[in-house]
Short mmCIF file of N, CA and C and ligand atoms in Angstrom, two decimals:
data_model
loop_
_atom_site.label_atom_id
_atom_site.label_comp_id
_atom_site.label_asym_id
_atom_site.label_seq_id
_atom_site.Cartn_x
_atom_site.Cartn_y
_atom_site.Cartn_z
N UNK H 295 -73.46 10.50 -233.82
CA UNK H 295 -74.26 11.74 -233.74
C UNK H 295 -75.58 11.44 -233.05
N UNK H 296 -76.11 12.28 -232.85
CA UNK H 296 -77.57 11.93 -231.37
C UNK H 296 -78.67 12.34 -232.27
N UNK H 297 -79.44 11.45 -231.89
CA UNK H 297 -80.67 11.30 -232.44
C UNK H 297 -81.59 12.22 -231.75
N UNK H 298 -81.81 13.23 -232.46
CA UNK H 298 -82.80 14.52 -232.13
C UNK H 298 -84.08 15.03 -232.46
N UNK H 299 -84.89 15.62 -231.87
CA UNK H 299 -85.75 15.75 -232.14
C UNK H 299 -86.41 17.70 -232.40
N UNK H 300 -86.68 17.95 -233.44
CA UNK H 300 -87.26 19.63 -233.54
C UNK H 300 -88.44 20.04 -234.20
N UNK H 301 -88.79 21.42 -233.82
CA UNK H 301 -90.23 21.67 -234.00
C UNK H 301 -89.55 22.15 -235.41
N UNK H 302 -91.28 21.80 -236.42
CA UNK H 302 -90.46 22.69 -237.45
C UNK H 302 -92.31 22.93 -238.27
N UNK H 303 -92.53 24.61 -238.96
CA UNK H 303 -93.55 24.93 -239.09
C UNK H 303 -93.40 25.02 -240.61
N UNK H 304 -94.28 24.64 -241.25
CA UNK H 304 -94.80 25.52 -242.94
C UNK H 304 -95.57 26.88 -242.85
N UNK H 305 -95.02 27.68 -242.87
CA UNK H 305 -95.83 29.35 -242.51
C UNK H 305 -96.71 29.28 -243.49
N UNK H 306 -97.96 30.37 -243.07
CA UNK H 306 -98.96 30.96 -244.06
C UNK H 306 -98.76 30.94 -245.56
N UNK H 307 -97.37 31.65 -245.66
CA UNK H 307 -97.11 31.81 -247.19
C UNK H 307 -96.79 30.37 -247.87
N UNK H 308 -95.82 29.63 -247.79
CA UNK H 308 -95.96 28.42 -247.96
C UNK H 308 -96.84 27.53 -248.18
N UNK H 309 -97.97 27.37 -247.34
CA UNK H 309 -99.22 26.68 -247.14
C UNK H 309 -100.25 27.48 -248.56
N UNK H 310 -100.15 28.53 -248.29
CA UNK H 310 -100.83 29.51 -249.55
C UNK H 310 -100.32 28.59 -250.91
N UNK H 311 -99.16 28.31 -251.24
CA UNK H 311 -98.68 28.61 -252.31
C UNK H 311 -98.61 27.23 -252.94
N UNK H 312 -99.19 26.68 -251.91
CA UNK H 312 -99.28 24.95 -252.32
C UNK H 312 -98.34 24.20 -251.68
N UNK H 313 -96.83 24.81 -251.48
CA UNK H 313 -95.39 23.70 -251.36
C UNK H 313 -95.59 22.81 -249.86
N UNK H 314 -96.59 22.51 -249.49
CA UNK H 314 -96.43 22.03 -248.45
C UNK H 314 -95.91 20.61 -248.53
N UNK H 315 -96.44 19.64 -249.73
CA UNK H 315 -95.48 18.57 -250.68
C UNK H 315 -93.78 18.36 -250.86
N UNK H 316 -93.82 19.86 -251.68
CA UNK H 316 -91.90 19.92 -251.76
C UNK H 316 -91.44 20.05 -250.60
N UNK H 317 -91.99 20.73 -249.43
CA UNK H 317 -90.77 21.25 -248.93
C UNK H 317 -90.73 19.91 -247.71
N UNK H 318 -92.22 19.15 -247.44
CA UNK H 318 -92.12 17.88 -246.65
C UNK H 318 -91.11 16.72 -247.39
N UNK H 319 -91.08 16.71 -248.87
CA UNK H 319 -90.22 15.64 -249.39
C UNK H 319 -88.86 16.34 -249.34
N UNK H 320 -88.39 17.30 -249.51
CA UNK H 320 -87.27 18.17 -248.98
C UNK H 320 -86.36 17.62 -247.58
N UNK H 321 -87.76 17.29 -246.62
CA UNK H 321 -87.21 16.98 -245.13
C UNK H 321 -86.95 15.60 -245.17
N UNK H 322 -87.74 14.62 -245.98
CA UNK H 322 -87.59 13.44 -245.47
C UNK H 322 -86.41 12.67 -246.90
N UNK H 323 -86.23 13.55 -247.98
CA UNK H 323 -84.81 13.47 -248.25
C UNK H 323 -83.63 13.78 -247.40
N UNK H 324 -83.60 14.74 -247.02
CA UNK H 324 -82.43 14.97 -245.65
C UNK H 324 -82.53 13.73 -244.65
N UNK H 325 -83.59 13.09 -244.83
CA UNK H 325 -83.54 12.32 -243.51
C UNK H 325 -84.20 13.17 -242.08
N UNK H 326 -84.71 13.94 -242.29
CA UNK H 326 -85.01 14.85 -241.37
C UNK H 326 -86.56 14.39 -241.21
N UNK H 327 -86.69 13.17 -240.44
CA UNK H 327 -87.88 12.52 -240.49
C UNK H 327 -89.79 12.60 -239.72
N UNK H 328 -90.76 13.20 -240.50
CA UNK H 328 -91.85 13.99 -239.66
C UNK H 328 -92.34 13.00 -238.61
N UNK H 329 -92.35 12.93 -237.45
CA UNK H 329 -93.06 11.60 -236.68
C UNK H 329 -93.80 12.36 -236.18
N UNK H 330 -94.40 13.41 -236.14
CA UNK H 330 -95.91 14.19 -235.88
C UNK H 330 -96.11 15.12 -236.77
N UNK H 331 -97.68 15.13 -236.96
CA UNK H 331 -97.81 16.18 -237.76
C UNK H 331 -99.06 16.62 -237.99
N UNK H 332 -99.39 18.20 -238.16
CA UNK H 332 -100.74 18.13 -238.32
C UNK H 332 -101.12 19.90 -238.77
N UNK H 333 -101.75 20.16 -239.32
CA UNK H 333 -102.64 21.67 -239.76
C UNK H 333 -103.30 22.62 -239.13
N UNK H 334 -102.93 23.13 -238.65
CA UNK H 334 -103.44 24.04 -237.77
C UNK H 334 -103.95 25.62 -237.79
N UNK H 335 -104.88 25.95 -237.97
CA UNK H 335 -104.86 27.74 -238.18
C UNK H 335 -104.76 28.57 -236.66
N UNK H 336 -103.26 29.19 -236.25
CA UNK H 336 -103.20 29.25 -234.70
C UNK H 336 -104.27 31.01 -234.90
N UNK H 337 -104.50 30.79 -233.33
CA UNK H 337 -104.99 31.87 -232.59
C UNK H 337 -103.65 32.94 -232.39
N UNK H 338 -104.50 34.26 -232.49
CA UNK H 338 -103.29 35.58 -231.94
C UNK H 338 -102.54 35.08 -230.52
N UNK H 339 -103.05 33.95 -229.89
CA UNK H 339 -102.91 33.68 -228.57
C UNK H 339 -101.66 32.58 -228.55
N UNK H 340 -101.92 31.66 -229.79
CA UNK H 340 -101.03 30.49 -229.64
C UNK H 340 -99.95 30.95 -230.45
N UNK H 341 -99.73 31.93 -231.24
CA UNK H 341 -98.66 32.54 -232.16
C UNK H 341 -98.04 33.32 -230.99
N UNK H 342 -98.65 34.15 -229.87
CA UNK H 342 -97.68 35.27 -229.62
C UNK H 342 -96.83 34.16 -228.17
N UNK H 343 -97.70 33.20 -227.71
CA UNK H 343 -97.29 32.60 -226.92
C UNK H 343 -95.80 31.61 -227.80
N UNK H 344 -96.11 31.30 -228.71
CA UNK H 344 -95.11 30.58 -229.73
C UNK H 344 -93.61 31.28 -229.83
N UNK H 345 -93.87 32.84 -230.09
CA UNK H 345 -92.54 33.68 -230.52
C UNK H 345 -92.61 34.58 -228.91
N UNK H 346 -92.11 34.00 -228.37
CA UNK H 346 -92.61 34.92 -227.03
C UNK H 346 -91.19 35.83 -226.89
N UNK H 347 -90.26 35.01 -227.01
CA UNK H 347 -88.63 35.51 -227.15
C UNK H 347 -88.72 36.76 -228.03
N UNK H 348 -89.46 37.06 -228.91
CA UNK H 348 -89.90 38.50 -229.57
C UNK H 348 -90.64 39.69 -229.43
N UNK H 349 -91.31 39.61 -227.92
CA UNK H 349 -92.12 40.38 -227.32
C UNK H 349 -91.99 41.72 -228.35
N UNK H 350 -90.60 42.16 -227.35
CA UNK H 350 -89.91 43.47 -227.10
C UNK H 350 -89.65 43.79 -228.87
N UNK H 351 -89.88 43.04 -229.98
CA UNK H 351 -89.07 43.53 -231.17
C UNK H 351 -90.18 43.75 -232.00
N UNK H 352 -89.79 45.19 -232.65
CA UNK H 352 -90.54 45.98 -233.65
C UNK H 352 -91.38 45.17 -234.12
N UNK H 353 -90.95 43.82 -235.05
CA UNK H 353 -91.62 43.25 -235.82
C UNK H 353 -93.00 42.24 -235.19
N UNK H 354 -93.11 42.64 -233.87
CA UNK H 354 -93.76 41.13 -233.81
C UNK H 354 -94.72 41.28 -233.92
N UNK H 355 -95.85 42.36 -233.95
CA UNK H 355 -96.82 42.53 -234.51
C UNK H 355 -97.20 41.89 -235.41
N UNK H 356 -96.50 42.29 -236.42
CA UNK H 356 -96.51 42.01 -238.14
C UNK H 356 -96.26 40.60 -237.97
N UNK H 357 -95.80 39.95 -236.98
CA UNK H 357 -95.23 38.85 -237.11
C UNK H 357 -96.26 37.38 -236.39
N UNK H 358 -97.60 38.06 -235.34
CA UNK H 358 -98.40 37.50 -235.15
C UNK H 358 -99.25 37.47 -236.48
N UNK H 359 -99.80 38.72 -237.21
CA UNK H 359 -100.59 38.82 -238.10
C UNK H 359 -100.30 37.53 -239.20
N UNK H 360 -99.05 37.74 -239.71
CA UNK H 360 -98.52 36.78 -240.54
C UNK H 360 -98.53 35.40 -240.14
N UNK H 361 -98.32 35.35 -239.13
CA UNK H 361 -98.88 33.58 -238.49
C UNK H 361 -100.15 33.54 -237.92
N UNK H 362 -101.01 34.18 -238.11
CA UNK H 362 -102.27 33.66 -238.23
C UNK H 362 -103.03 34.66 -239.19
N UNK H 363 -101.91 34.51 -240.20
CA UNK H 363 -103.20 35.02 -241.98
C UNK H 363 -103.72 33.45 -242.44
N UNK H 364 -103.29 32.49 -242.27
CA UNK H 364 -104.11 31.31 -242.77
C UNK H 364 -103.78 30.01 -241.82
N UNK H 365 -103.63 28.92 -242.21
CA UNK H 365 -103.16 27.77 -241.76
C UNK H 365 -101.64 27.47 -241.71
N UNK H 366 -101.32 26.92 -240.53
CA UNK H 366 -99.65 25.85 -240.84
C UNK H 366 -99.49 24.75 -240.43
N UNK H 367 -98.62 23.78 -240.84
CA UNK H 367 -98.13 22.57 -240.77
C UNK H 367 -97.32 22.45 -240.00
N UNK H 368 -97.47 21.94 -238.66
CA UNK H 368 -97.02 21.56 -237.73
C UNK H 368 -96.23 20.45 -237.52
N UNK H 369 -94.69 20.27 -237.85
CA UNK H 369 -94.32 19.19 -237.69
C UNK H 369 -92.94 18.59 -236.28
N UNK H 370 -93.14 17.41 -236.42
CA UNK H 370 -91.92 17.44 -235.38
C UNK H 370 -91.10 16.30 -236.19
N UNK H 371 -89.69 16.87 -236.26
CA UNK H 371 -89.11 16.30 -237.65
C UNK H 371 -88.05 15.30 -236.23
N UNK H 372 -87.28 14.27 -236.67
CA UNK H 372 -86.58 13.65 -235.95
C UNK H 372 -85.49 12.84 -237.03
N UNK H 373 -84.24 13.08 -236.48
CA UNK H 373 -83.01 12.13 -237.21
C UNK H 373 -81.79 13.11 -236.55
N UNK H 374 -80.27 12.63 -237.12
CA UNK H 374 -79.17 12.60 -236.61
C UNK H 374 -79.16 14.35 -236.53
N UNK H 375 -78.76 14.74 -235.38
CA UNK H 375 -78.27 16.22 -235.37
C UNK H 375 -79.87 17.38 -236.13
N UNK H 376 -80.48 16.68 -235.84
CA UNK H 376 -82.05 17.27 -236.26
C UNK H 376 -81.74 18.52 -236.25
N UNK H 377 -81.75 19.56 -235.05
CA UNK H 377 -82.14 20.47 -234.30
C UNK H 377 -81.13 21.76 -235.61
N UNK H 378 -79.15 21.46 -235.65
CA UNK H 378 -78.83 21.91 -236.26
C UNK H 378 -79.40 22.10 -237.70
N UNK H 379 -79.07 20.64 -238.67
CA UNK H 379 -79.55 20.44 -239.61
C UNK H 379 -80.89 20.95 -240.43
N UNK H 380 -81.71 21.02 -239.53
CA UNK H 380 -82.77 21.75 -240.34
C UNK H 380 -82.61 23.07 -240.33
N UNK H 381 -81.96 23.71 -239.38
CA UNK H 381 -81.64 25.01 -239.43
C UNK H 381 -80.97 25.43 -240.90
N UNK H 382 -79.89 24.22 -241.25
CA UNK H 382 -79.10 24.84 -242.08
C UNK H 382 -80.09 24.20 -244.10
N UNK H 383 -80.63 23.44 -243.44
CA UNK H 383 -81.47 23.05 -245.06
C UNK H 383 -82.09 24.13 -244.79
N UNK H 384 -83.19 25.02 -244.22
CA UNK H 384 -83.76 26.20 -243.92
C UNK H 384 -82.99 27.46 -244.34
N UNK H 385 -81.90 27.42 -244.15
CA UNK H 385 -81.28 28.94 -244.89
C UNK H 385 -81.53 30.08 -243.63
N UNK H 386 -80.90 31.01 -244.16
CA UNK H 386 -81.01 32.29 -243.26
C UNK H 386 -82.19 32.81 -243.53
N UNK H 387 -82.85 33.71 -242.15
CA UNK H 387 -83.93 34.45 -242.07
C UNK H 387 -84.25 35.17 -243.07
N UNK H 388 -83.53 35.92 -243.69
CA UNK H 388 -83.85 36.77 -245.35
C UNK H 388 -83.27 35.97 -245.92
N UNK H 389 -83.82 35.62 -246.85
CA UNK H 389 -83.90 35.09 -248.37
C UNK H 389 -82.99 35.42 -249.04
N UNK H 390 -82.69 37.42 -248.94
CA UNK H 390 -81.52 37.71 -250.00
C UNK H 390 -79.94 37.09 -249.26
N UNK H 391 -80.27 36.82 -248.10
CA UNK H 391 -78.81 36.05 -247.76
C UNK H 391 -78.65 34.56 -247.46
N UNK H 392 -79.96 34.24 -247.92
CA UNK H 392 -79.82 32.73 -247.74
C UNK H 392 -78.96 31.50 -248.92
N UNK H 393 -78.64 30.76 -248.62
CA UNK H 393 -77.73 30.03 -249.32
C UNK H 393 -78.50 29.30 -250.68
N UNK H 394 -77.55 29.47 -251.44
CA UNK H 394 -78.39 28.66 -252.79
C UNK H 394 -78.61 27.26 -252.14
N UNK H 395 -79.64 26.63 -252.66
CA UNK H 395 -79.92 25.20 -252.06
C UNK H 395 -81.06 25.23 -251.11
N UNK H 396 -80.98 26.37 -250.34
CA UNK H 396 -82.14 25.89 -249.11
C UNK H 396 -82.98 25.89 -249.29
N UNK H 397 -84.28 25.90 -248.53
CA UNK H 397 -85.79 26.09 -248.86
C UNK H 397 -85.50 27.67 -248.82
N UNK H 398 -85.36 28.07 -247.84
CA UNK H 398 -85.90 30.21 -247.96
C UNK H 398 -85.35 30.68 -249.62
N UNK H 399 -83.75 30.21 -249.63
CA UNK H 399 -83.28 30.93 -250.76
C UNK H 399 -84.45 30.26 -251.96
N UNK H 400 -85.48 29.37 -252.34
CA UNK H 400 -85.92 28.62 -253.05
C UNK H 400 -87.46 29.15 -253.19
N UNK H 401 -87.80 29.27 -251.57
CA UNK H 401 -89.17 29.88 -251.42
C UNK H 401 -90.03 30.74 -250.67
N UNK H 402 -89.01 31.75 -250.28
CA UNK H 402 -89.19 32.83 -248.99
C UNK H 402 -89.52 33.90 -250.43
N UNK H 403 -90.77 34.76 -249.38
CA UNK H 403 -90.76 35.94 -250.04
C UNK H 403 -89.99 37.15 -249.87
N UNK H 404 -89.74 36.89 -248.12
CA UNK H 404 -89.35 37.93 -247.48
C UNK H 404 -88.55 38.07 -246.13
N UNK H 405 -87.94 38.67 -245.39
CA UNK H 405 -87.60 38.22 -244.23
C UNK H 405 -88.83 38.04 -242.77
N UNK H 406 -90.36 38.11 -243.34
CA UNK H 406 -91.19 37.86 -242.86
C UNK H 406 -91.78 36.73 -243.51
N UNK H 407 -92.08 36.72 -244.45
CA UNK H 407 -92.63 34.98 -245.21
C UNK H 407 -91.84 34.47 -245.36
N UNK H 408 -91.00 33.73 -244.71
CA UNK H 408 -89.58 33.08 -244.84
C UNK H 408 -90.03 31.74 -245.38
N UNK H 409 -91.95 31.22 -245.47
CA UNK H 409 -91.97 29.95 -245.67
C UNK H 409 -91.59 28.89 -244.50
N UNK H 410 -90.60 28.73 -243.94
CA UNK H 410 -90.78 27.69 -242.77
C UNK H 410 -89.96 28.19 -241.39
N UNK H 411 -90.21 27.49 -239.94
CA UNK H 411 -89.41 27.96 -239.21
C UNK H 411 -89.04 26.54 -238.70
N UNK H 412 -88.03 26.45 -237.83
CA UNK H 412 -87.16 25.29 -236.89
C UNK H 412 -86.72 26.32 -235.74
N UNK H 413 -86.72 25.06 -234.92
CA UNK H 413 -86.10 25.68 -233.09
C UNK H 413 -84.68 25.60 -233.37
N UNK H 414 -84.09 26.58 -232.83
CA UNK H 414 -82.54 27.13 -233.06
C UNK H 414 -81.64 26.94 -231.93
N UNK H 415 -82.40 25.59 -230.84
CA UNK H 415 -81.21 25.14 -230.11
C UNK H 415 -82.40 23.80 -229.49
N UNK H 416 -80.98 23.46 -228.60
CA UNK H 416 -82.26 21.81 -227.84
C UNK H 416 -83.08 22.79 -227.04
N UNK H 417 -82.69 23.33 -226.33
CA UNK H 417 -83.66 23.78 -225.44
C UNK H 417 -85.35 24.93 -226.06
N UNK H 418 -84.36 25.54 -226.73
CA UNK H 418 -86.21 25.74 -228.14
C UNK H 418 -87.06 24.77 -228.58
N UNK H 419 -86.13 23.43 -228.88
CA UNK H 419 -86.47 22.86 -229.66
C UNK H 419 -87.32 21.85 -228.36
N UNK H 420 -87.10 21.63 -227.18
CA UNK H 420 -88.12 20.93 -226.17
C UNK H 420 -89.21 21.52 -225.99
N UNK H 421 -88.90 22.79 -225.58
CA UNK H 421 -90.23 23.86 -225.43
C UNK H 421 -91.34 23.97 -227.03
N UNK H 422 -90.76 24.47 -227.87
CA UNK H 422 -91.62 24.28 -228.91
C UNK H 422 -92.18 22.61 -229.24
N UNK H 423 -91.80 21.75 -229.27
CA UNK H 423 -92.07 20.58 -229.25
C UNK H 423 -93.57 20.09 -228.64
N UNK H 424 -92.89 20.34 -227.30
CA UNK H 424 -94.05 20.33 -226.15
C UNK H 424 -95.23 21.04 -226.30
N UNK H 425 -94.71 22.29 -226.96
CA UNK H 425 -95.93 23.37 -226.97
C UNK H 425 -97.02 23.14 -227.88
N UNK H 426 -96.48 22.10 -228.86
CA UNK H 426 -97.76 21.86 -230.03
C UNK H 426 -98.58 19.89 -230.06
N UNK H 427 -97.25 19.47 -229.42
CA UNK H 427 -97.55 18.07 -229.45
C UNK H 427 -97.64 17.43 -228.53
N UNK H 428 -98.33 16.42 -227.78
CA UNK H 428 -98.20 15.81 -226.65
C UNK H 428 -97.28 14.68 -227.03
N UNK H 429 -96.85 14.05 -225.85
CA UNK H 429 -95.83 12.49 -226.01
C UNK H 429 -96.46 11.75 -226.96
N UNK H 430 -97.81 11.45 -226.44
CA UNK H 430 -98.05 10.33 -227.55
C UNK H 430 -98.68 10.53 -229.12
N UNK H 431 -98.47 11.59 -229.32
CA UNK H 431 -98.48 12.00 -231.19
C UNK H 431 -97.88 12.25 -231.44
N UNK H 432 -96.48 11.35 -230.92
CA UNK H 432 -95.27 11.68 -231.71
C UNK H 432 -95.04 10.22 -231.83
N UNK H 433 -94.23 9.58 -233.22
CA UNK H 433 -94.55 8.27 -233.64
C UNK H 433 -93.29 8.19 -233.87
N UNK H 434 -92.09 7.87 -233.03
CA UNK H 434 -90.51 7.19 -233.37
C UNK H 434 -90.53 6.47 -234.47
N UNK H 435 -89.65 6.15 -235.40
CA UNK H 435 -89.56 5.54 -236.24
C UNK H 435 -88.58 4.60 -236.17
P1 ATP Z 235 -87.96 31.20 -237.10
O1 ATP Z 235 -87.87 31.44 -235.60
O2 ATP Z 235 -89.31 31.50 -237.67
O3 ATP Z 235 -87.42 29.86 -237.49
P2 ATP Z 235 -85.48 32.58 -237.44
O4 ATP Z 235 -85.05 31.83 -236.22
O5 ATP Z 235 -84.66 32.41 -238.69
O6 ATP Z 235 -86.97 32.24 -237.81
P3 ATP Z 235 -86.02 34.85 -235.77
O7 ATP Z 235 -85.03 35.92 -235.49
O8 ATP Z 235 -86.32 33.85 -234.70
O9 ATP Z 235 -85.58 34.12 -237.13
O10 ATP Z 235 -87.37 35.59 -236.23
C1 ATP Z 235 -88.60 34.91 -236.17
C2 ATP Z 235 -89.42 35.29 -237.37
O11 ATP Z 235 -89.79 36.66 -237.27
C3 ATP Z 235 -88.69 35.20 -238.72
O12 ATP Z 235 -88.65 33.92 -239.27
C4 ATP Z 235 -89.53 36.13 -239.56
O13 ATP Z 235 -90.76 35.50 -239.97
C5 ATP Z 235 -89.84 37.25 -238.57
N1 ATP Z 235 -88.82 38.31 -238.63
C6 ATP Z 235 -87.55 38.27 -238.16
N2 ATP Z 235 -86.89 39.40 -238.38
C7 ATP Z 235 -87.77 40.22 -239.01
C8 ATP Z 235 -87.71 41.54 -239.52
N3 ATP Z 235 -86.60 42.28 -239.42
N4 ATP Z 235 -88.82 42.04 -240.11
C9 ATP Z 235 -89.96 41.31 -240.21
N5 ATP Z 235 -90.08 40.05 -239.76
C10 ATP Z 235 -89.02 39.51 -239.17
MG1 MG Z 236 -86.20 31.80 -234.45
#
């Protein structure tokens, strides 16, 4: 299996609520390993540039506001099949259909505070990557 690399965020609500602890020991039980990382409170500028693939959809308003109501944890997680895998420890976008076990079904409020996000293919997952981290603050293990 290929050794991968993905963006992966602790949203507002999360960061609020303290779990920024569980849900990092969460990842590096999976093996889903952080080799960058860092806190960030984004600008309306670096959020809408972030979800840009959402221009056009109702929610994204609500959906800049919500990523920049406080701070997030910026990580770039790395191990076997990364990119999928965190998708699926992550759970589905709403909570009420997310799988027992994941983080959302565990600590999403909503299908807007979902608590964390991951890039949902390689090619998200380069672009988002790039977009928060340079080459060399990222630390292979
Ligand atoms: P993310 O990209 O954050 O990992 P995702 O890939 O599961 O989440 P997307 O469809 O990419 O889901 O939506 C991006 C984010 O927009 C969601 O995580 C959620 O915070 C918000 N969102 C999505 N759908 C809705 C909705 N119907 N109403 C409100 N917010 C929504
Ligand atoms: Mg997405």
């Amino acid at each position: 299996m290929a050794t991968e690399r993905t963006l992966s965020i602790i949203k507002p609500d999360a960061v609020r609520k303290h779990l920024v602890g569980q849900i990092v020991a969460r990842f590096e039980a999976e093996k889903l390993t952080p080799i960058a990382m860092k806190m960030k409170h984004l600008s309306r500028q670096e959020a809408e540039g972030f979800y840009a693939e959402h221009r056009e959809r109702p929610f994204f308003s609500a959906l800049v506001d919500f990523m920049t109501s406080g701070p997030v944890v910026l990580m770039v997680l790395e191990g076997d099949d990364a990119i999928a895998r965190n998708r699926a420890v992550m759970g589905a976008t709403n909570p009420q259909n997310a799988a027992e076990g994941t983080l959302r079904k565990q600590f999403a409020e909503s299908v807007q505070c979902n608590a964390v996000h991951g890039s949902d293919s390689p090619t998200s997952a380069a672009r988002e990557v790039a977009y928060f981290f340079a080459q060399i603050e990222q630390c292979p293990r």
